[in-house]
Amino acid sequence: MRTAKNTKWHKKPTKRTRPKPPKKKNPKKSGKKAAIQAGYAEKERALSLQRKMKAAGIDSTITEIMTDNGKVYRVKSSNYKNARDAERDLNKLRVHGIAGQVTNE
């Protein structure tokens, strides 16, 4: 004699769960390339920052950009493999009173 448990139409109850929402990525902790960037209206301040960055072991370039408010000199570091590394070096610069931000590439 067959019981309900031995028949193929009997299935174990499955645990139903809601699908998990996708995790939000923190842009500063993502795996994307990043750089340190700062902008100045005076070229001499940009050159001064570039010298300080070089002294700290950070390679950088200066780009002249035209905006609605006139020329701005952007100082940008070479790329880091992730934003965490760029943030670490930016914190080294902040100790010396240098402001900037980390940008994702």
mmCIF file of C-alpha atoms in Angstrom:
data_model
loop_
_atom_site.group_PDB
_atom_site.id
_atom_site.type_symbol
_atom_site.label_atom_id
_atom_site.label_comp_id
_atom_site.label_asym_id
_atom_site.label_seq_id
_atom_site.Cartn_x
_atom_site.Cartn_y
_atom_site.Cartn_z
ATOM 1 C CA MET A 1 0.000 0.000 0.000
ATOM 2 C CA ARG A 2 1.308 3.445 -0.952
ATOM 3 C CA THR A 3 1.110 6.378 1.361
ATOM 4 C CA ALA A 4 0.994 10.033 0.409
ATOM 5 C CA LYS A 5 4.652 10.422 1.387
ATOM 6 C CA ASN A 6 5.808 7.774 -1.066
ATOM 7 C CA THR A 7 4.067 9.159 -4.124
ATOM 8 C CA LYS A 8 5.802 11.450 -6.537
ATOM 9 C CA TRP A 9 3.167 14.173 -6.217
ATOM 10 C CA HIS A 10 4.171 14.799 -2.616
ATOM 11 C CA LYS A 11 6.682 17.604 -2.260
ATOM 12 C CA LYS A 12 8.374 18.958 0.775
ATOM 13 C CA PRO A 13 7.202 22.423 1.694
ATOM 14 C CA THR A 14 9.725 25.029 0.596
ATOM 15 C CA LYS A 15 10.709 28.022 2.582
ATOM 16 C CA ARG A 16 9.527 31.162 0.808
ATOM 17 C CA THR A 17 11.581 34.264 1.222
ATOM 18 C CA ARG A 18 11.542 37.638 -0.395
ATOM 19 C CA PRO A 19 14.358 38.349 -2.805
ATOM 20 C CA LYS A 20 17.059 40.443 -1.214
ATOM 21 C CA PRO A 21 17.313 44.004 -2.497
ATOM 22 C CA PRO A 22 20.554 44.774 -4.318
ATOM 23 C CA LYS A 23 23.281 46.218 -2.149
ATOM 24 C CA LYS A 24 23.940 49.904 -2.622
ATOM 25 C CA LYS A 25 27.503 50.621 -3.562
ATOM 26 C CA ASN A 26 29.374 53.334 -1.768
ATOM 27 C CA PRO A 27 31.184 55.236 -4.548
ATOM 28 C CA LYS A 28 34.165 55.870 -2.331
ATOM 29 C CA LYS A 29 34.590 52.158 -1.653
ATOM 30 C CA SER A 30 33.904 50.824 -5.099
ATOM 31 C CA GLY A 31 36.509 49.065 -7.189
ATOM 32 C CA LYS A 32 36.563 51.835 -9.800
ATOM 33 C CA LYS A 33 39.664 53.867 -10.494
ATOM 34 C CA ALA A 34 39.895 57.174 -8.660
ATOM 35 C CA ALA A 35 42.002 60.330 -8.465
ATOM 36 C CA ILE A 36 42.597 63.290 -6.168
ATOM 37 C CA GLN A 37 41.492 66.621 -7.601
ATOM 38 C CA ALA A 38 41.545 70.292 -6.586
ATOM 39 C CA GLY A 39 40.895 73.516 -8.472
ATOM 40 C CA TYR A 40 42.268 77.047 -8.104
ATOM 41 C CA ALA A 41 41.655 80.357 -9.858
ATOM 42 C CA GLU A 42 45.338 81.311 -9.477
ATOM 43 C CA LYS A 43 47.952 79.329 -11.373
ATOM 44 C CA GLU A 44 50.571 79.865 -8.649
ATOM 45 C CA ARG A 45 48.362 78.119 -6.060
ATOM 46 C CA ALA A 46 47.917 75.187 -8.443
ATOM 47 C CA LEU A 47 51.676 74.974 -8.970
ATOM 48 C CA SER A 48 52.222 75.144 -5.208
ATOM 49 C CA LEU A 49 49.814 72.246 -4.664
ATOM 50 C CA GLN A 50 51.523 70.245 -7.383
ATOM 51 C CA ARG A 51 54.900 70.735 -5.648
ATOM 52 C CA LYS A 52 53.418 69.659 -2.293
ATOM 53 C CA MET A 53 51.858 66.594 -3.885
ATOM 54 C CA LYS A 54 55.196 65.693 -5.477
ATOM 55 C CA ALA A 55 56.903 66.044 -2.092
ATOM 56 C CA ALA A 56 54.314 63.620 -0.693
ATOM 57 C CA GLY A 57 55.070 61.155 -3.506
ATOM 58 C CA ILE A 58 51.903 61.846 -5.510
ATOM 59 C CA ASP A 59 52.221 62.458 -9.260
ATOM 60 C CA SER A 60 49.864 65.096 -10.667
ATOM 61 C CA THR A 61 49.082 67.260 -13.673
ATOM 62 C CA ILE A 62 47.620 70.761 -14.068
ATOM 63 C CA THR A 63 44.899 71.451 -16.623
ATOM 64 C CA GLU A 64 43.601 74.910 -17.509
ATOM 65 C CA ILE A 65 39.811 74.973 -17.817
ATOM 66 C CA MET A 66 37.538 77.807 -18.964
ATOM 67 C CA THR A 67 34.359 78.219 -16.896
ATOM 68 C CA ASP A 68 31.633 80.867 -16.756
ATOM 69 C CA ASN A 69 33.641 82.517 -13.971
ATOM 70 C CA GLY A 70 36.938 82.513 -15.882
ATOM 71 C CA LYS A 71 39.977 80.247 -15.868
ATOM 72 C CA VAL A 72 40.376 77.500 -13.311
ATOM 73 C CA TYR A 73 43.517 75.419 -12.883
ATOM 74 C CA ARG A 74 42.699 71.813 -12.049
ATOM 75 C CA VAL A 75 45.330 69.798 -10.227
ATOM 76 C CA LYS A 76 44.680 66.099 -10.655
ATOM 77 C CA SER A 77 46.672 63.133 -9.395
ATOM 78 C CA SER A 78 47.438 60.091 -11.460
ATOM 79 C CA ASN A 79 44.879 57.288 -11.144
ATOM 80 C CA TYR A 80 44.580 55.066 -8.096
ATOM 81 C CA LYS A 81 43.258 51.540 -8.433
ATOM 82 C CA ASN A 82 40.385 52.388 -6.057
ATOM 83 C CA ALA A 83 38.890 55.298 -4.138
ATOM 84 C CA ARG A 84 40.078 53.981 -0.776
ATOM 85 C CA ASP A 85 43.730 54.407 -1.791
ATOM 86 C CA ALA A 86 43.051 57.915 -3.134
ATOM 87 C CA GLU A 87 41.252 58.851 0.086
ATOM 88 C CA ARG A 88 44.222 57.612 2.133
ATOM 89 C CA ASP A 89 46.625 59.921 0.252
ATOM 90 C CA LEU A 90 44.171 62.827 0.365
ATOM 91 C CA ASN A 91 44.068 62.496 4.156
ATOM 92 C CA LYS A 92 47.867 62.822 4.178
ATOM 93 C CA LEU A 93 47.506 66.107 2.287
ATOM 94 C CA ARG A 94 44.713 67.382 4.546
ATOM 95 C CA VAL A 95 47.039 67.136 7.544
ATOM 96 C CA HIS A 96 49.092 69.857 5.825
ATOM 97 C CA GLY A 97 46.033 72.046 5.173
ATOM 98 C CA ILE A 98 45.511 71.019 1.559
ATOM 99 C CA ALA A 99 41.904 70.639 0.409
ATOM 100 C CA GLY A 100 40.753 68.425 -2.420
ATOM 101 C CA GLN A 101 38.368 65.666 -3.290
ATOM 102 C CA VAL A 102 38.401 62.115 -4.578
ATOM 103 C CA THR A 103 36.818 61.624 -8.002
ATOM 104 C CA ASN A 104 35.843 58.339 -9.629
ATOM 105 C CA GLU A 105 37.229 57.777 -13.091
#
